[in-house]
Short mmCIF file of C-alpha atoms in Angstrom, two decimals:
data_model
loop_
_atom_site.label_atom_id
_atom_site.label_comp_id
_atom_site.label_asym_id
_atom_site.label_seq_id
_atom_site.Cartn_x
_atom_site.Cartn_y
_atom_site.Cartn_z
CA MET A 1 -49.73 -7.52 112.31
CA LYS A 2 -46.81 -9.70 111.66
CA GLU A 3 -49.04 -12.32 110.18
CA SER A 4 -50.66 -9.79 107.88
CA ASP A 5 -47.26 -8.47 106.85
CA GLN A 6 -46.04 -11.97 106.25
CA LYS A 7 -49.13 -12.76 104.16
CA CYS A 8 -48.61 -9.55 102.30
CA ASN A 9 -45.00 -10.37 101.70
CA ASN A 10 -45.85 -13.86 100.56
CA SER A 11 -48.58 -12.49 98.34
CA CYS A 12 -46.30 -9.80 96.96
CA ASP A 13 -43.54 -12.28 96.41
CA TRP A 14 -45.97 -14.55 94.59
CA LYS A 15 -47.19 -11.71 92.41
CA MET A 16 -43.68 -10.43 91.85
CA GLY A 17 -42.66 -13.92 90.77
CA PHE A 18 -45.24 -13.87 88.05
CA ARG A 19 -44.25 -10.38 87.09
CA PHE A 20 -40.62 -11.33 86.83
CA SER A 21 -41.58 -14.38 84.80
CA ASP A 22 -43.59 -12.27 82.33
CA GLU A 23 -40.77 -9.79 81.97
CA GLU A 24 -38.36 -12.60 81.24
CA LYS A 25 -40.67 -13.91 78.55
CA VAL A 26 -41.03 -10.47 77.02
CA GLU A 27 -37.27 -10.01 77.12
CA LYS A 28 -36.74 -13.38 75.45
CA LEU A 29 -39.33 -12.50 72.82
CA LYS A 30 -37.59 -9.20 72.14
CA ASN A 31 -34.27 -10.98 71.88
CA SER A 32 -35.81 -13.52 69.48
CA ILE A 33 -37.30 -10.79 67.31
CA SER A 34 -34.00 -8.95 67.34
CA ILE A 35 -32.14 -12.10 66.26
CA SER A 36 -34.73 -12.76 63.53
CA ARG A 37 -34.37 -9.20 62.29
CA SER A 38 -30.59 -9.54 62.28
CA ARG A 39 -30.84 -12.77 60.33
CA MET A 40 -33.31 -11.19 57.89
CA LYS A 41 -30.98 -8.22 57.39
CA LEU A 42 -28.07 -10.59 56.81
CA TRP A 43 -30.09 -12.64 54.31
CA MET A 44 -31.29 -9.53 52.47
CA THR A 45 -27.74 -8.14 52.43
CA ARG A 46 -26.44 -11.36 50.93
CA ALA A 47 -29.28 -11.49 48.36
CA ILE A 48 -28.76 -7.87 47.31
CA THR A 49 -24.99 -8.39 47.11
CA THR A 50 -25.49 -11.49 44.95
CA VAL A 51 -27.85 -9.64 42.61
CA LEU A 52 -25.45 -6.71 42.30
CA LEU A 53 -22.48 -8.99 41.65
CA TRP A 54 -24.43 -10.96 39.05
CA THR A 55 -25.58 -7.75 37.34
CA CYS A 56 -21.99 -6.50 37.22
CA PHE A 57 -20.88 -9.86 35.80
CA VAL A 58 -23.53 -9.74 33.04
CA HIS A 59 -22.56 -6.19 32.09
CA LEU A 60 -18.90 -7.10 32.02
CA MET A 61 -19.67 -10.07 29.77
CA ALA A 62 -21.66 -7.82 27.45
CA LEU A 63 -18.81 -5.33 27.32
CA GLY A 64 -16.43 -8.18 26.68
CA GLU A 65 -18.48 -9.25 23.68
CA LEU A 66 -18.34 -5.76 22.28
CA TRP A 67 -14.69 -4.96 22.98
CA ARG A 68 -12.76 -8.20 23.11
CA PRO A 69 -10.56 -9.08 20.10
CA LYS A 70 -12.39 -10.83 17.30
CA LEU A 71 -11.47 -14.50 17.16
CA PHE A 72 -11.49 -16.57 14.01
CA ILE A 73 -11.40 -20.32 13.62
CA THR A 74 -11.20 -22.53 10.57
CA TRP A 75 -14.41 -24.09 9.32
CA PRO A 76 -13.76 -27.82 9.19
CA SER A 77 -15.44 -28.51 5.88
CA ARG A 78 -15.49 -25.64 3.46
CA CYS A 79 -13.86 -24.77 0.18
CA PHE A 80 -10.22 -25.82 0.15
CA HIS A 81 -7.91 -24.66 -2.63
CA PHE A 82 -6.45 -27.51 -4.64
CA ASP A 83 -3.28 -25.62 -5.48
CA SER A 84 -2.44 -25.28 -1.80
CA PRO A 85 0.12 -27.71 -0.36
CA MET A 86 -1.16 -27.15 3.18
CA PRO A 87 -3.05 -29.90 5.02
CA LEU A 88 -6.83 -30.02 4.95
CA GLN A 89 -7.45 -28.46 8.32
CA SER A 90 -5.48 -25.31 7.48
CA SER A 91 -5.66 -25.08 3.70
CA SER A 92 -8.62 -22.74 3.53
CA SER A 93 -8.13 -18.99 3.53
CA LEU A 94 -11.81 -18.30 4.20
CA PRO A 95 -12.36 -18.17 7.98
CA TYR A 96 -15.64 -17.22 9.58
CA ASN A 97 -16.20 -14.90 12.53
CA VAL A 98 -17.21 -16.61 15.75
CA PHE A 99 -17.58 -13.69 18.14
CA LEU A 100 -21.06 -13.39 19.59
CA PRO A 101 -22.80 -10.28 18.25
CA PRO A 102 -24.80 -8.10 20.66
CA LYS A 103 -28.55 -8.69 20.71
CA ARG A 104 -30.71 -6.41 18.62
CA ILE A 105 -33.34 -4.70 20.74
CA TYR A 106 -36.61 -3.96 18.97
CA ARG A 107 -40.34 -3.86 19.53
CA ASN A 108 -41.65 -7.30 18.64
CA ASN A 109 -44.57 -7.13 16.19
CA GLY A 110 -45.40 -10.83 16.43
CA TYR A 111 -44.18 -14.37 15.89
CA LEU A 112 -43.41 -15.80 12.45
CA MET A 113 -43.84 -19.55 12.03
CA VAL A 114 -42.50 -21.18 8.87
CA SER A 115 -43.08 -24.54 7.18
CA CYS A 116 -40.58 -25.02 4.37
CA ASN A 117 -41.39 -27.07 1.29
CA GLY A 118 -39.21 -28.94 -1.18
CA GLY A 119 -35.72 -30.39 -1.03
CA LEU A 120 -32.72 -29.23 0.96
CA ASN A 121 -31.63 -26.33 -1.23
CA GLN A 122 -35.14 -25.12 -1.92
CA MET A 123 -35.65 -24.97 1.85
CA ARG A 124 -32.22 -23.40 2.40
CA ALA A 125 -33.03 -20.43 0.19
CA ALA A 126 -36.48 -20.13 1.77
CA ILE A 127 -35.01 -19.96 5.29
CA CYS A 128 -32.78 -17.09 4.18
CA ASP A 129 -35.79 -15.22 2.83
CA MET A 130 -37.81 -15.80 6.00
CA VAL A 131 -35.03 -14.35 8.15
CA VAL A 132 -35.04 -11.25 5.96
CA ILE A 133 -38.81 -10.91 6.27
CA ALA A 134 -38.66 -11.34 10.05
CA ARG A 135 -35.91 -8.71 10.23
CA TYR A 136 -37.77 -6.21 8.06
CA LEU A 137 -41.09 -6.59 9.89
CA ASN A 138 -39.54 -6.73 13.39
CA LEU A 139 -40.84 -10.23 14.08
CA THR A 140 -39.61 -13.04 16.27
CA LEU A 141 -38.80 -16.00 14.05
CA ILE A 142 -39.58 -19.51 15.25
CA VAL A 143 -37.01 -22.05 14.00
CA PRO A 144 -38.45 -23.24 10.65
CA ASN A 145 -40.01 -26.66 10.18
CA LEU A 146 -38.52 -28.68 7.32
CA ASP A 147 -40.63 -30.47 4.72
CA LYS A 148 -41.59 -34.01 5.76
CA THR A 149 -44.41 -34.65 3.27
CA SER A 150 -42.68 -34.32 -0.09
CA PHE A 151 -41.61 -37.17 -2.37
CA TRP A 152 -38.59 -37.90 -0.16
CA ALA A 153 -40.60 -38.13 3.10
CA ASP A 154 -37.55 -37.08 5.10
CA PRO A 155 -38.32 -36.89 8.86
CA SER A 156 -35.30 -34.65 9.56
CA GLU A 157 -35.81 -31.67 11.86
CA PHE A 158 -33.95 -28.37 11.46
CA GLU A 159 -31.38 -29.36 14.08
CA ASP A 160 -30.71 -32.67 12.29
CA VAL A 161 -29.42 -30.78 9.25
CA PHE A 162 -28.22 -27.38 10.48
CA ASP A 163 -26.29 -26.24 13.55
CA ILE A 164 -29.25 -24.70 15.35
CA ASP A 165 -27.25 -22.97 18.10
CA HIS A 166 -25.03 -21.25 15.56
CA PHE A 167 -28.08 -20.24 13.52
CA VAL A 168 -29.78 -18.61 16.50
CA LEU A 169 -26.74 -16.93 18.05
CA SER A 170 -25.00 -15.73 14.89
CA LEU A 171 -28.11 -13.77 13.83
CA ARG A 172 -29.10 -12.36 17.19
CA ASP A 173 -28.00 -8.84 16.20
CA GLU A 174 -30.54 -8.98 13.34
CA VAL A 175 -33.54 -11.00 14.52
CA ARG A 176 -34.71 -12.82 17.61
CA ILE A 177 -35.05 -16.54 16.91
CA LEU A 178 -36.79 -19.00 19.25
CA ARG A 179 -36.88 -22.77 19.00
CA LYS A 180 -40.61 -22.82 19.75
CA LEU A 181 -43.50 -20.51 20.55
CA PRO A 182 -43.99 -19.31 24.14
CA PRO A 183 -46.26 -21.82 26.00
CA ARG A 184 -49.43 -19.71 25.89
CA LEU A 185 -49.11 -19.32 22.12
CA GLU A 186 -47.98 -22.92 21.62
CA ARG A 187 -51.34 -24.07 22.94
CA ARG A 188 -53.05 -22.01 20.25
CA PHE A 189 -50.93 -23.66 17.59
CA GLU A 190 -51.70 -27.12 18.93
CA SER A 191 -55.41 -26.33 18.79
CA ASN A 192 -55.05 -25.20 15.14
CA THR A 193 -56.10 -21.62 15.85
CA ILE A 194 -52.98 -20.03 14.31
CA TYR A 195 -53.60 -17.99 11.16
CA SER A 196 -51.90 -19.67 8.19
CA LEU A 197 -51.35 -18.68 4.55
CA SER A 198 -49.07 -19.05 1.51
CA PRO A 199 -47.49 -15.72 0.50
CA ILE A 200 -47.53 -14.64 -3.14
CA SER A 201 -44.46 -15.82 -5.04
CA TRP A 202 -41.63 -13.42 -5.96
CA SER A 203 -43.13 -10.62 -3.85
CA ASN A 204 -41.38 -7.35 -3.15
CA ILE A 205 -40.72 -6.40 0.45
CA SER A 206 -43.54 -3.82 0.27
CA TYR A 207 -46.03 -6.70 -0.08
CA TYR A 208 -44.95 -8.04 3.29
CA HIS A 209 -45.14 -4.60 4.88
CA ASN A 210 -48.55 -3.70 3.47
CA GLN A 211 -50.34 -7.06 3.49
CA ILE A 212 -48.54 -9.45 5.83
CA LEU A 213 -47.58 -7.14 8.73
CA PRO A 214 -51.24 -6.19 9.46
CA LEU A 215 -51.96 -9.91 9.93
CA PHE A 216 -49.38 -10.04 12.73
CA GLN A 217 -50.89 -6.95 14.29
CA LYS A 218 -54.25 -8.72 14.26
CA TYR A 219 -53.32 -12.33 15.09
CA LYS A 220 -49.93 -11.96 16.85
CA VAL A 221 -48.79 -15.29 15.32
CA VAL A 222 -48.84 -16.04 11.59
CA HIS A 223 -47.81 -19.31 9.95
CA LEU A 224 -46.39 -19.19 6.41
CA ASN A 225 -46.90 -22.69 5.03
CA LYS A 226 -45.08 -22.37 1.70
CA THR A 227 -41.86 -20.45 1.57
CA ASP A 228 -40.05 -21.26 -1.68
CA ALA A 229 -39.45 -18.26 -3.97
CA ARG A 230 -41.68 -15.96 -1.91
CA LEU A 231 -39.29 -13.01 -2.04
CA ALA A 232 -38.25 -11.15 -5.19
CA ASN A 233 -34.80 -11.57 -6.69
CA ASN A 234 -34.35 -7.87 -7.29
CA GLY A 235 -35.53 -4.50 -6.07
CA LEU A 236 -34.76 -5.13 -2.39
CA PRO A 237 -32.70 -2.73 -0.23
CA ILE A 238 -29.01 -3.61 -0.33
CA GLU A 239 -28.91 -4.35 3.41
CA LEU A 240 -31.61 -7.00 2.98
CA GLN A 241 -29.81 -8.58 0.04
CA LYS A 242 -26.64 -8.77 2.11
CA LEU A 243 -28.58 -10.27 4.99
CA ARG A 244 -29.76 -13.03 2.65
CA CYS A 245 -26.11 -13.78 1.94
CA ARG A 246 -25.15 -13.65 5.57
CA VAL A 247 -27.76 -16.23 6.45
CA ASN A 248 -26.88 -18.47 3.50
CA PHE A 249 -23.11 -18.33 3.73
CA ASN A 250 -22.62 -17.94 7.48
CA ALA A 251 -25.62 -18.75 9.65
CA LEU A 252 -26.74 -21.94 7.89
CA ARG A 253 -23.91 -24.24 8.89
CA PHE A 254 -24.52 -27.96 8.70
CA THR A 255 -24.29 -30.08 11.85
CA SER A 256 -20.85 -31.22 12.99
CA ARG A 257 -21.72 -34.81 12.03
CA ILE A 258 -22.46 -33.80 8.43
CA GLU A 259 -19.45 -31.50 8.21
CA GLU A 260 -17.06 -34.11 9.59
CA LEU A 261 -18.27 -36.75 7.14
CA GLY A 262 -18.15 -34.29 4.26
CA ARG A 263 -14.63 -33.41 5.22
CA LYS A 264 -13.72 -37.09 5.27
CA VAL A 265 -15.06 -37.59 1.73
CA VAL A 266 -13.17 -34.53 0.46
CA GLN A 267 -9.96 -35.77 2.07
CA MET A 268 -10.36 -39.19 0.44
CA LEU A 269 -10.86 -37.58 -2.95
CA ARG A 270 -8.09 -35.06 -2.58
CA ASN A 271 -5.60 -37.70 -1.56
CA LYS A 272 -5.93 -39.03 -5.12
CA GLY A 273 -5.74 -35.65 -6.85
CA PRO A 274 -8.20 -33.15 -8.34
CA PHE A 275 -11.83 -34.15 -8.77
CA LEU A 276 -14.95 -33.08 -10.61
CA VAL A 277 -18.42 -33.18 -9.10
CA LEU A 278 -21.17 -34.19 -11.51
CA HIS A 279 -24.66 -33.33 -10.30
CA LEU A 280 -26.38 -35.96 -12.42
CA ARG A 281 -30.03 -35.11 -11.87
CA TYR A 282 -31.44 -38.33 -13.25
CA GLU A 283 -33.48 -39.70 -10.36
CA MET A 284 -36.95 -41.14 -10.62
CA ASP A 285 -38.75 -38.15 -9.09
CA MET A 286 -37.07 -35.69 -11.47
CA LEU A 287 -37.96 -37.74 -14.56
CA ALA A 288 -41.55 -38.22 -13.40
CA PHE A 289 -41.98 -34.54 -12.60
CA SER A 290 -40.38 -33.27 -15.82
CA GLY A 291 -41.86 -35.94 -18.09
CA CYS A 292 -38.43 -36.51 -19.65
CA THR A 293 -38.12 -40.15 -20.68
CA ARG A 294 -35.39 -40.30 -23.35
CA GLY A 295 -33.62 -43.66 -23.20
CA CYS A 296 -36.31 -45.25 -20.98
CA ASN A 297 -38.10 -48.42 -22.05
CA ASN A 298 -41.90 -48.66 -22.25
CA ASP A 299 -42.31 -50.07 -18.76
CA GLU A 300 -40.24 -47.24 -17.30
CA VAL A 301 -42.22 -44.63 -19.24
CA ASP A 302 -45.46 -46.07 -17.84
CA GLU A 303 -44.04 -46.13 -14.31
CA LEU A 304 -42.92 -42.50 -14.51
CA THR A 305 -46.27 -41.42 -15.93
CA ARG A 306 -48.19 -43.15 -13.14
CA MET A 307 -46.01 -41.46 -10.60
CA ARG A 308 -46.63 -38.03 -12.13
CA TYR A 309 -50.39 -38.53 -11.90
CA ALA A 310 -50.09 -39.77 -8.32
CA TYR A 311 -48.89 -36.38 -7.04
CA PRO A 312 -51.69 -33.80 -7.39
CA TRP A 313 -49.39 -30.83 -6.83
CA TRP A 314 -47.43 -31.79 -9.97
CA LYS A 315 -49.85 -29.90 -12.17
CA GLU A 316 -48.47 -30.75 -15.61
CA LYS A 317 -49.61 -34.26 -16.55
CA VAL A 318 -49.50 -34.67 -20.36
CA ILE A 319 -45.94 -33.98 -21.50
CA ASP A 320 -44.24 -34.37 -24.88
CA SER A 321 -40.83 -35.64 -23.78
CA GLU A 322 -39.00 -35.10 -27.08
CA LEU A 323 -40.34 -31.59 -27.56
CA LYS A 324 -39.37 -30.67 -24.01
CA ARG A 325 -35.90 -32.11 -24.57
CA LYS A 326 -35.33 -30.07 -27.73
CA GLU A 327 -36.27 -26.94 -25.77
CA GLY A 328 -33.50 -27.72 -23.31
CA LEU A 329 -35.93 -28.34 -20.46
CA CYS A 330 -34.87 -31.91 -19.64
CA PRO A 331 -31.96 -33.07 -17.48
CA LEU A 332 -29.24 -34.62 -19.57
CA THR A 333 -29.20 -38.41 -19.64
CA PRO A 334 -26.09 -40.28 -18.45
CA GLU A 335 -25.34 -41.12 -22.10
CA GLU A 336 -25.60 -37.48 -23.17
CA THR A 337 -23.49 -36.41 -20.21
CA SER A 338 -20.73 -38.83 -21.23
CA LEU A 339 -20.55 -37.26 -24.71
CA VAL A 340 -20.55 -33.71 -23.30
CA LEU A 341 -17.73 -34.28 -20.82
CA SER A 342 -15.61 -36.00 -23.46
CA ALA A 343 -16.26 -33.23 -25.99
CA LEU A 344 -15.28 -30.58 -23.44
CA GLY A 345 -11.91 -32.29 -23.02
CA ILE A 346 -12.34 -33.62 -19.49
CA ASP A 347 -9.53 -36.09 -18.71
CA ARG A 348 -10.98 -39.61 -18.74
CA ASN A 349 -8.89 -40.52 -15.69
CA VAL A 350 -10.13 -37.69 -13.48
CA GLN A 351 -12.13 -38.62 -10.40
CA ILE A 352 -15.81 -37.86 -10.96
CA TYR A 353 -17.95 -37.73 -7.84
CA ILE A 354 -21.63 -38.35 -8.64
CA ALA A 355 -23.70 -36.02 -6.47
CA SER A 356 -27.23 -37.37 -6.73
CA GLY A 357 -29.69 -39.90 -5.47
CA GLU A 358 -30.22 -43.28 -7.08
CA ILE A 359 -29.93 -43.06 -10.88
CA TYR A 360 -33.08 -44.27 -12.61
CA GLY A 361 -32.28 -47.38 -14.60
CA GLY A 362 -29.27 -48.20 -12.43
CA ASP A 363 -26.08 -49.65 -13.89
CA ARG A 364 -27.67 -50.12 -17.32
CA ARG A 365 -28.00 -46.36 -17.76
CA MET A 366 -24.55 -45.67 -16.31
CA GLU A 367 -22.63 -48.03 -18.61
CA SER A 368 -21.57 -45.46 -21.21
CA LEU A 369 -20.52 -42.89 -18.59
CA ALA A 370 -18.57 -45.49 -16.59
CA SER A 371 -16.87 -46.72 -19.77
CA ALA A 372 -15.76 -43.21 -20.78
CA PHE A 373 -14.77 -42.19 -17.23
CA PRO A 374 -13.75 -45.22 -15.19
CA ASN A 375 -13.05 -43.27 -11.97
CA LEU A 376 -16.67 -42.68 -11.04
CA VAL A 377 -17.31 -42.58 -7.29
CA ARG A 378 -20.22 -41.87 -4.98
CA LYS A 379 -20.46 -41.34 -1.24
CA GLU A 380 -21.83 -44.88 -0.96
CA THR A 381 -18.71 -46.32 -2.63
CA LEU A 382 -16.23 -44.15 -0.70
CA LEU A 383 -17.70 -44.60 2.76
CA LYS A 384 -18.46 -47.64 4.87
CA PRO A 385 -22.13 -48.50 5.54
CA SER A 386 -21.47 -47.66 9.19
CA ASP A 387 -20.48 -44.12 8.19
CA LEU A 388 -23.84 -43.56 6.50
CA ARG A 389 -26.13 -45.41 8.89
CA PHE A 390 -27.31 -42.18 10.54
CA PHE A 391 -28.12 -40.67 7.13
CA GLN A 392 -30.15 -43.51 5.64
CA ASN A 393 -33.70 -42.45 4.67
CA HIS A 394 -32.77 -38.83 5.38
CA SER A 395 -32.51 -37.28 1.93
CA SER A 396 -31.74 -33.78 3.23
CA GLN A 397 -28.75 -34.99 5.22
CA MET A 398 -27.48 -37.03 2.26
CA ALA A 399 -27.93 -33.99 0.02
CA ALA A 400 -25.99 -31.90 2.54
CA LEU A 401 -23.00 -34.24 2.12
CA ASP A 402 -23.17 -33.82 -1.66
CA TYR A 403 -23.48 -30.06 -1.19
CA LEU A 404 -20.26 -29.86 0.83
CA VAL A 405 -18.32 -32.02 -1.62
CA SER A 406 -19.68 -29.95 -4.51
CA LEU A 407 -18.30 -26.76 -2.95
CA GLU A 408 -14.87 -28.36 -2.71
CA SER A 409 -14.49 -29.66 -6.26
CA ASP A 410 -12.17 -28.33 -8.95
CA ILE A 411 -15.08 -28.29 -11.37
CA PHE A 412 -18.80 -28.53 -10.72
CA VAL A 413 -21.03 -29.71 -13.58
CA PRO A 414 -24.81 -29.78 -13.09
CA THR A 415 -26.83 -31.54 -15.80
CA TYR A 416 -30.02 -29.69 -14.86
CA ASP A 417 -30.66 -26.25 -13.37
CA GLY A 418 -32.53 -27.42 -10.28
CA ASN A 419 -32.31 -25.89 -6.83
CA MET A 420 -29.06 -27.58 -5.82
CA ALA A 421 -27.36 -26.58 -9.07
CA LYS A 422 -28.46 -22.97 -8.58
CA VAL A 423 -27.54 -22.62 -4.92
CA VAL A 424 -24.19 -24.41 -5.29
CA GLU A 425 -23.35 -22.23 -8.32
CA GLY A 426 -24.02 -19.10 -6.26
CA HIS A 427 -22.05 -20.40 -3.27
CA ARG A 428 -19.07 -21.22 -5.51
CA ARG A 429 -19.27 -17.68 -6.91
CA PHE A 430 -19.19 -16.36 -3.38
CA LEU A 431 -16.15 -18.52 -2.60
CA GLY A 432 -14.14 -16.90 -5.37
CA TYR A 433 -15.68 -17.87 -8.72
CA LYS A 434 -14.76 -21.53 -8.59
CA LYS A 435 -15.26 -23.12 -11.99
CA THR A 436 -18.80 -24.27 -12.70
CA ILE A 437 -19.63 -25.50 -16.22
CA LEU A 438 -23.13 -24.21 -16.95
CA LEU A 439 -24.42 -26.33 -19.81
CA ASP A 440 -26.58 -24.76 -22.49
CA ARG A 441 -28.86 -27.77 -22.71
CA LYS A 442 -30.84 -26.59 -25.73
CA LEU A 443 -27.64 -26.21 -27.74
CA VAL A 444 -26.13 -29.35 -26.24
CA VAL A 445 -28.96 -31.65 -27.34
CA SER A 446 -28.96 -30.05 -30.80
CA LEU A 447 -25.21 -30.73 -31.18
CA ILE A 448 -25.62 -34.27 -29.84
CA ASP A 449 -28.40 -35.00 -32.33
CA GLN A 450 -26.24 -33.68 -35.19
CA TYR A 451 -23.34 -35.84 -34.03
CA ASP A 452 -25.57 -38.91 -33.71
CA ASN A 453 -27.01 -38.53 -37.22
CA GLY A 454 -23.58 -37.94 -38.77
CA SER A 455 -24.02 -34.24 -39.56
CA LEU A 456 -21.05 -33.42 -37.33
CA GLY A 457 -17.79 -35.28 -36.95
CA TRP A 458 -16.19 -35.66 -33.54
CA ASP A 459 -13.71 -32.81 -33.98
CA GLU A 460 -16.45 -30.43 -35.15
CA PHE A 461 -18.72 -31.58 -32.37
CA SER A 462 -16.02 -31.12 -29.70
CA SER A 463 -14.96 -27.73 -31.07
CA ALA A 464 -18.55 -26.45 -31.10
CA MET A 465 -19.12 -27.70 -27.56
CA LYS A 466 -15.99 -26.00 -26.23
CA GLU A 467 -16.74 -22.72 -27.99
CA ALA A 468 -20.32 -22.66 -26.72
CA HIS A 469 -19.18 -23.04 -23.10
CA SER A 470 -16.01 -20.97 -23.10
CA ASN A 471 -17.72 -18.20 -21.11
CA ARG A 472 -20.19 -20.35 -19.16
CA ASP A 473 -17.83 -21.10 -16.28
CA GLY A 474 -19.51 -19.49 -13.28
CA SER A 475 -17.34 -16.37 -13.37
CA SER A 476 -18.42 -12.88 -12.38
CA LYS A 477 -21.43 -11.35 -14.08
CA LYS A 478 -24.31 -9.07 -13.24
CA ARG A 479 -27.61 -10.70 -12.44
CA VAL A 480 -30.13 -10.53 -15.29
CA VAL A 481 -33.26 -8.57 -14.36
CA ILE A 482 -36.50 -9.10 -16.31
CA PRO A 483 -39.25 -6.80 -14.98
CA ASP A 484 -42.64 -8.51 -14.53
CA ARG A 485 -41.13 -11.93 -15.33
CA PRO A 486 -39.31 -12.97 -12.14
CA LYS A 487 -39.31 -16.68 -12.98
CA GLU A 488 -37.26 -15.99 -16.11
CA GLU A 489 -34.66 -13.68 -14.58
CA ASP A 490 -31.52 -14.84 -12.79
CA TYR A 491 -32.18 -16.37 -9.38
CA PHE A 492 -30.71 -14.34 -6.52
CA TYR A 493 -29.03 -17.35 -4.90
CA THR A 494 -27.39 -18.31 -8.21
CA ASN A 495 -25.71 -14.95 -8.57
CA PRO A 496 -25.82 -12.80 -5.40
CA HIS A 497 -23.67 -10.10 -7.00
CA GLU A 498 -24.50 -7.53 -4.27
CA CYS A 499 -22.60 -9.76 -1.83
CA LEU A 500 -19.47 -10.35 -3.87
CA GLU A 501 -17.72 -7.16 -2.81
CA ALA A 502 -15.28 -7.01 0.11
CA TRP A 503 -17.00 -7.52 3.46
CA GLU A 504 -16.10 -5.75 6.68
CA GLU A 505 -16.70 -9.02 8.49
CA PRO A 506 -15.71 -12.34 6.85
CA LEU A 507 -18.92 -14.26 6.17
CA ARG A 508 -17.63 -17.05 3.99
CA SER A 509 -18.65 -20.25 5.64
CA SER A 510 -20.94 -23.24 5.01
#
């Protein structure tokens, strides 16, 4: 009996040992699960707290953007008044607003891709128009591609010429702008499956609503491959016209490198007194394109003609140079320009900054102008080669320097009404009607011919020249509208009169 009890006890103890061991394991497992749950709760609490704090921070930042005081800083390279004794960095009275506007929320109808064509100022105006079109059609604008295939073959990207961050952020209350397409759509572009077209020139905004918007609804992404003069000068809603100005005069700021160098050139000129900027449009490409060859020798005429035929998109091939000149359709030659400036009474000792590329014919063609006005300067003569090394072979960046200096000058004189002359004239109007001598070239060449053949003496010639240009000084005027002939009416960017009233927000910048 005792043995059986002992066996039973041993057996029970053995079984109880296993039972106790299992219970311990279960208890440990429960404890482990409990600890894991506690840790999970702690992790989730921390994650939720972080998300809530971050959300509050974002909302506070957004409220700060809306309610904080508006801060203004001085643009380092804009129009400085010559009658001001203040130093360069504080002489301007035209600040721009740097507060970050709230994002505009809208239903995106698609993505607008843009390939600009032409030179700097042709592309500048086109970018303004494309922003307006994107805004009106509720599109997302992809940062425009600049022309790299024109005569100048400039490889510059948008961010090499313009401050891309300022461009994107300063317009975010009007249009969403991305640097590139989203990846899934980028692959379509790389495989050349994006729908592409050239819009009709000088089109009203209704054309884009009725004919272009349906393309976005169908293809999602549309590429406009020519953008110059694709939007009408007139007949647009006032808010769109003002948006064009906002983009041109505020959003399109040049890069800090260009602005700093432009400022340096202006300072060097201003240290020696007032200066005149002469946009002497007498480069090889202009003469070849226009067919204007007055003063060129036979070899030069042949060279220009060959060049004109070499570019298929220059449609006019056979050109009567003299007839075109008499119609006032040729840029003035350096010799003609010398006579005009003298007849208008420009002081021979004034600094004249030549804003242009390389003059065709070089020093030979510049002799008469240099003799009459010995203080001729260019960026290449004012700056060291090291200053310009980043700009070499980048025509748009070099043109941007000339643009900034042109805005600063006491007097701006273009010898041809190309894109730079037009856009600078309009920008100087916006900056307070700074004096721009707008030459009546048809009358000018007629007076010069009369003076050359002895029909007019110098006093008569000078008097007639001054009288003819007494009211052609870039002052206020209403833009000329010619229905059904948009190419002949005043260009919007030459005279944006809708934007010359007082603004609620200062927009006067580069």
